[in-house]
Amino acid sequence: MQPLRQSLIDDAVAYYQVASEQFASGAMKRRPEDSTRVEPLPAPAATVPAPATSAPAPAASTESVPTPMQ
């Protein structure tokens, strides 16, 4: 089975080989000037407003967890 675009495969292999050699020799170390500053995204607004008060947790959820049977 012959690939449709052999030239694209050949280019990809060549890029990989060069990158692999540069990485192995230490030529691809991360430099601070290579970094792109990224601002955090704003938190999404809640779709449903939080209630003004909330009910306390049921008593069963605040008790200790029983140990499994042996």
Tab-separated table of N, CA, C and O in Angstrom:
chain	number	residue	atom	x	y	z
A	1	MET	N	0.842	-1.163	0.000
A	1	MET	CA	0.000	0.000	0.000
A	1	MET	C	0.896	1.238	0.000
A	1	MET	O	1.729	1.410	0.872
A	2	GLN	N	0.730	2.098	-0.950
A	2	GLN	CA	1.545	3.301	-1.108
A	2	GLN	C	0.794	4.508	-0.539
A	2	GLN	O	-0.372	4.702	-0.843
A	3	PRO	N	1.447	5.316	0.309
A	3	PRO	CA	0.796	6.511	0.833
A	3	PRO	C	0.453	7.485	-0.289
A	3	PRO	O	1.121	7.519	-1.318
A	4	LEU	N	-0.561	8.287	-0.078
A	4	LEU	CA	-0.987	9.238	-1.095
A	4	LEU	C	0.024	10.358	-1.301
A	4	LEU	O	0.242	10.792	-2.422
A	5	ARG	N	0.641	10.829	-0.242
A	5	ARG	CA	1.581	11.934	-0.351
A	5	ARG	C	2.902	11.532	0.289
A	5	ARG	O	3.208	11.911	1.410
A	6	GLN	N	3.706	10.770	-0.407
A	6	GLN	CA	4.984	10.300	0.112
A	6	GLN	C	5.884	11.465	0.493
A	6	GLN	O	6.631	11.394	1.464
A	7	SER	N	5.796	12.578	-0.234
A	7	SER	CA	6.656	13.725	0.069
A	7	SER	C	6.354	14.284	1.464
A	7	SER	O	7.268	14.722	2.173
A	8	LEU	N	5.079	14.263	1.892
A	8	LEU	CA	4.737	14.731	3.235
A	8	LEU	C	5.310	13.807	4.295
A	8	LEU	O	5.790	14.267	5.334
A	9	ILE	N	5.275	12.525	4.037
A	9	ILE	CA	5.842	11.556	4.984
A	9	ILE	C	7.347	11.735	5.073
A	9	ILE	O	7.928	11.746	6.165
A	10	ASP	N	7.995	11.923	3.940
A	10	ASP	CA	9.447	12.128	3.925
A	10	ASP	C	9.826	13.388	4.702
A	10	ASP	O	10.791	13.390	5.475
A	11	ASP	N	9.046	14.467	4.516
A	11	ASP	CA	9.318	15.704	5.247
A	11	ASP	C	9.138	15.491	6.748
A	11	ASP	O	9.948	15.960	7.560
A	12	ALA	N	8.083	14.805	7.143
A	12	ALA	CA	7.826	14.572	8.566
A	12	ALA	C	8.958	13.764	9.196
A	12	ALA	O	9.403	14.070	10.310
A	13	VAL	N	9.438	12.754	8.500
A	13	VAL	CA	10.544	11.938	9.015
A	13	VAL	C	11.796	12.790	9.153
A	13	VAL	O	12.502	12.729	10.163
A	14	ALA	N	12.065	13.645	8.168
A	14	ALA	CA	13.251	14.499	8.226
A	14	ALA	C	13.159	15.472	9.396
A	14	ALA	O	14.136	15.662	10.127
A	15	TYR	N	11.999	16.100	9.587
A	15	TYR	CA	11.830	17.023	10.716
A	15	TYR	C	12.038	16.292	12.039
A	15	TYR	O	12.669	16.797	12.954
A	16	TYR	N	11.492	15.093	12.140
A	16	TYR	CA	11.633	14.312	13.375
A	16	TYR	C	13.106	13.989	13.628
A	16	TYR	O	13.590	14.097	14.752
A	17	GLN	N	13.812	13.581	12.597
A	17	GLN	CA	15.213	13.207	12.766
A	17	GLN	C	16.055	14.414	13.214
A	17	GLN	O	16.885	14.293	14.117
A	18	VAL	N	15.835	15.562	12.600
A	18	VAL	CA	16.589	16.762	12.981
A	18	VAL	C	16.254	17.148	14.414
A	18	VAL	O	17.146	17.438	15.221
A	19	ALA	N	14.960	17.153	14.770
A	19	ALA	CA	14.560	17.510	16.132
A	19	ALA	C	15.144	16.535	17.142
A	19	ALA	O	15.590	16.936	18.222
A	20	SER	N	15.163	15.259	16.815
A	20	SER	CA	15.702	14.249	17.713
A	20	SER	C	17.194	14.488	17.957
A	20	SER	O	17.671	14.413	19.093
A	21	GLU	N	17.939	14.777	16.888
A	21	GLU	CA	19.372	15.042	17.028
A	21	GLU	C	19.619	16.308	17.852
A	21	GLU	O	20.492	16.342	18.719
A	22	GLN	N	18.824	17.368	17.614
A	22	GLN	CA	18.999	18.608	18.361
A	22	GLN	C	18.649	18.409	19.832
A	22	GLN	O	19.327	18.938	20.714
A	23	PHE	N	17.603	17.664	20.101
A	23	PHE	CA	17.210	17.409	21.483
A	23	PHE	C	18.306	16.627	22.213
A	23	PHE	O	18.674	16.956	23.333
A	24	ALA	N	18.839	15.593	21.548
A	24	ALA	CA	19.869	14.759	22.164
A	24	ALA	C	21.147	15.556	22.450
A	24	ALA	O	21.841	15.302	23.441
A	25	SER	N	21.449	16.536	21.606
A	25	SER	CA	22.674	17.317	21.796
A	25	SER	C	22.477	18.518	22.717
A	25	SER	O	23.420	19.255	22.981
A	26	GLY	N	21.245	18.724	23.196
A	26	GLY	CA	20.970	19.831	24.105
A	26	GLY	C	20.654	21.132	23.403
A	26	GLY	O	20.555	22.180	24.046
A	27	ALA	N	20.497	21.116	22.092
A	27	ALA	CA	20.222	22.333	21.338
A	27	ALA	C	18.766	22.785	21.455
A	27	ALA	O	18.431	23.872	21.003
A	28	MET	N	17.911	21.976	22.058
A	28	MET	CA	16.492	22.333	22.150
A	28	MET	C	16.077	22.619	23.586
A	28	MET	O	14.945	22.377	23.975
A	29	LYS	N	16.999	23.169	24.379
A	29	LYS	CA	16.656	23.503	25.755
A	29	LYS	C	15.713	24.696	25.766
A	29	LYS	O	15.815	25.592	24.934
A	30	ARG	N	14.824	24.706	26.726
A	30	ARG	CA	13.862	25.795	26.844
A	30	ARG	C	14.573	27.033	27.371
A	30	ARG	O	15.288	26.982	28.362
A	31	ARG	N	14.369	28.143	26.696
A	31	ARG	CA	14.949	29.411	27.105
A	31	ARG	C	13.831	30.338	27.571
A	31	ARG	O	12.728	30.305	27.021
A	32	PRO	N	14.078	31.176	28.566
A	32	PRO	CA	13.022	32.084	29.047
A	32	PRO	C	12.454	32.964	27.946
A	32	PRO	O	11.264	33.248	27.922
A	33	GLU	N	13.296	33.400	27.012
A	33	GLU	CA	12.795	34.280	25.947
A	33	GLU	C	11.888	33.550	24.957
A	33	GLU	O	11.203	34.178	24.151
A	34	ASP	N	11.871	32.210	25.007
A	34	ASP	CA	10.985	31.437	24.136
A	34	ASP	C	9.558	31.372	24.667
A	34	ASP	O	8.641	31.024	23.946
A	35	SER	N	9.397	31.689	25.939
A	35	SER	CA	8.085	31.561	26.571
A	35	SER	C	7.143	32.661	26.112
A	35	SER	O	7.536	33.804	25.940
A	36	THR	N	5.908	32.296	25.922
A	36	THR	CA	4.865	33.249	25.595
A	36	THR	C	4.032	33.471	26.843
A	36	THR	O	3.543	32.512	27.446
A	37	ARG	N	3.892	34.728	27.244
A	37	ARG	CA	3.100	35.036	28.422
A	37	ARG	C	1.641	34.718	28.145
A	37	ARG	O	1.099	35.091	27.119
A	38	VAL	N	1.012	34.021	29.080
A	38	VAL	CA	-0.387	33.639	28.932
A	38	VAL	C	-1.152	34.149	30.137
A	38	VAL	O	-0.794	33.877	31.278
A	39	GLU	N	-2.188	34.910	29.872
A	39	GLU	CA	-3.033	35.425	30.944
A	39	GLU	C	-4.101	34.373	31.256
A	39	GLU	O	-4.658	33.770	30.347
A	40	PRO	N	-4.401	34.164	32.536
A	40	PRO	CA	-5.434	33.177	32.875
A	40	PRO	C	-6.801	33.643	32.386
A	40	PRO	O	-7.073	34.844	32.318
A	41	LEU	N	-7.630	32.695	32.022
A	41	LEU	CA	-8.987	33.008	31.587
A	41	LEU	C	-9.836	33.387	32.787
A	41	LEU	O	-9.642	32.862	33.885
A	42	PRO	N	-10.793	34.285	32.604
A	42	PRO	CA	-11.667	34.617	33.731
A	42	PRO	C	-12.554	33.427	34.070
A	42	PRO	O	-12.903	32.626	33.206
A	43	ALA	N	-12.907	33.324	35.334
A	43	ALA	CA	-13.780	32.229	35.761
A	43	ALA	C	-15.160	32.431	35.150
A	43	ALA	O	-15.666	33.553	35.098
A	44	PRO	N	-15.773	31.350	34.665
A	44	PRO	CA	-17.106	31.494	34.072
A	44	PRO	C	-18.130	31.861	35.150
A	44	PRO	O	-18.031	31.430	36.295
A	45	ALA	N	-19.098	32.658	34.766
A	45	ALA	CA	-20.155	33.043	35.698
A	45	ALA	C	-21.045	31.832	35.961
A	45	ALA	O	-21.266	30.996	35.085
A	46	ALA	N	-21.530	31.742	37.172
A	46	ALA	CA	-22.414	30.633	37.529
A	46	ALA	C	-23.723	30.772	36.749
A	46	ALA	O	-24.258	31.862	36.596
A	47	THR	N	-24.229	29.654	36.254
A	47	THR	CA	-25.482	29.696	35.513
A	47	THR	C	-26.676	29.813	36.448
A	47	THR	O	-27.698	30.349	36.085
A	48	VAL	N	-26.545	29.318	37.653
A	48	VAL	CA	-27.600	29.408	38.655
A	48	VAL	C	-26.998	30.099	39.869
A	48	VAL	O	-25.980	29.660	40.381
A	49	PRO	N	-27.611	31.166	40.342
A	49	PRO	CA	-27.039	31.841	41.506
A	49	PRO	C	-27.077	30.949	42.740
A	49	PRO	O	-27.981	30.137	42.914
A	50	ALA	N	-26.077	31.102	43.575
A	50	ALA	CA	-26.018	30.317	44.808
A	50	ALA	C	-27.111	30.800	45.756
A	50	ALA	O	-27.431	31.987	45.792
A	51	PRO	N	-27.706	29.889	46.524
A	51	PRO	CA	-28.751	30.307	47.458
A	51	PRO	C	-28.159	31.165	48.576
A	51	PRO	O	-26.992	31.040	48.928
A	52	ALA	N	-28.969	32.045	49.120
A	52	ALA	CA	-28.512	32.913	50.194
A	52	ALA	C	-28.176	32.109	51.439
A	52	ALA	O	-27.267	32.430	52.177
A	53	THR	N	-28.935	31.046	51.679
A	53	THR	CA	-28.661	30.149	52.808
A	53	THR	C	-28.659	28.733	52.290
A	53	THR	O	-29.246	28.429	51.257
A	54	SER	N	-28.029	27.865	53.021
A	54	SER	CA	-28.029	26.465	52.610
A	54	SER	C	-28.436	25.607	53.793
A	54	SER	O	-28.228	25.974	54.952
A	55	ALA	N	-28.999	24.488	53.489
A	55	ALA	CA	-29.432	23.566	54.537
A	55	ALA	C	-28.217	22.837	55.085
A	55	ALA	O	-27.263	22.565	54.359
A	56	PRO	N	-28.228	22.491	56.369
A	56	PRO	CA	-27.105	21.742	56.922
A	56	PRO	C	-27.039	20.341	56.315
A	56	PRO	O	-28.038	19.814	55.836
A	57	ALA	N	-25.872	19.757	56.346
A	57	ALA	CA	-25.696	18.400	55.822
A	57	ALA	C	-26.475	17.424	56.682
A	57	ALA	O	-26.606	17.611	57.895
A	58	PRO	N	-27.016	16.362	56.064
A	58	PRO	CA	-27.725	15.351	56.861
A	58	PRO	C	-26.794	14.741	57.902
A	58	PRO	O	-25.582	14.640	57.691
A	59	ALA	N	-27.361	14.328	59.022
A	59	ALA	CA	-26.559	13.776	60.115
A	59	ALA	C	-25.749	12.569	59.663
A	59	ALA	O	-24.621	12.374	60.084
A	60	ALA	N	-26.304	11.757	58.789
A	60	ALA	CA	-25.611	10.546	58.346
A	60	ALA	C	-24.319	10.887	57.595
A	60	ALA	O	-23.359	10.135	57.639
A	61	SER	N	-24.278	12.027	56.927
A	61	SER	CA	-23.083	12.361	56.147
A	61	SER	C	-21.969	12.919	57.017
A	61	SER	O	-20.838	13.012	56.587
A	62	THR	N	-22.276	13.317	58.268
A	62	THR	CA	-21.234	13.869	59.130
A	62	THR	C	-20.696	12.854	60.120
A	62	THR	O	-19.734	13.114	60.808
A	63	GLU	N	-21.313	11.678	60.205
A	63	GLU	CA	-20.839	10.651	61.119
A	63	GLU	C	-19.651	9.939	60.515
A	63	GLU	O	-19.387	10.002	59.327
A	64	SER	N	-18.912	9.220	61.360
A	64	SER	CA	-17.753	8.494	60.860
A	64	SER	C	-18.209	7.342	59.976
A	64	SER	O	-19.301	6.808	60.126
A	65	VAL	N	-17.352	6.946	59.086
A	65	VAL	CA	-17.660	5.869	58.158
A	65	VAL	C	-17.478	4.540	58.886
A	65	VAL	O	-16.450	4.322	59.535
A	66	PRO	N	-18.467	3.634	58.813
A	66	PRO	CA	-18.314	2.342	59.505
A	66	PRO	C	-17.193	1.527	58.873
A	66	PRO	O	-16.918	1.620	57.697
A	67	THR	N	-16.558	0.713	59.698
A	67	THR	CA	-15.491	-0.146	59.193
A	67	THR	C	-16.109	-1.344	58.481
A	67	THR	O	-17.191	-1.819	58.852
A	68	PRO	N	-15.466	-1.858	57.441
A	68	PRO	CA	-16.012	-3.001	56.710
A	68	PRO	C	-16.027	-4.259	57.583
A	68	PRO	O	-15.237	-4.407	58.505
A	69	MET	N	-16.960	-5.144	57.255
A	69	MET	CA	-17.063	-6.406	58.005
A	69	MET	C	-15.880	-7.293	57.698
A	69	MET	O	-15.366	-7.300	56.590
A	70	GLN	N	-15.448	-8.049	58.686
A	70	GLN	CA	-14.295	-8.941	58.483
A	70	GLN	C	-14.727	-10.363	58.315
A	70	GLN	O	-15.647	-10.844	58.770
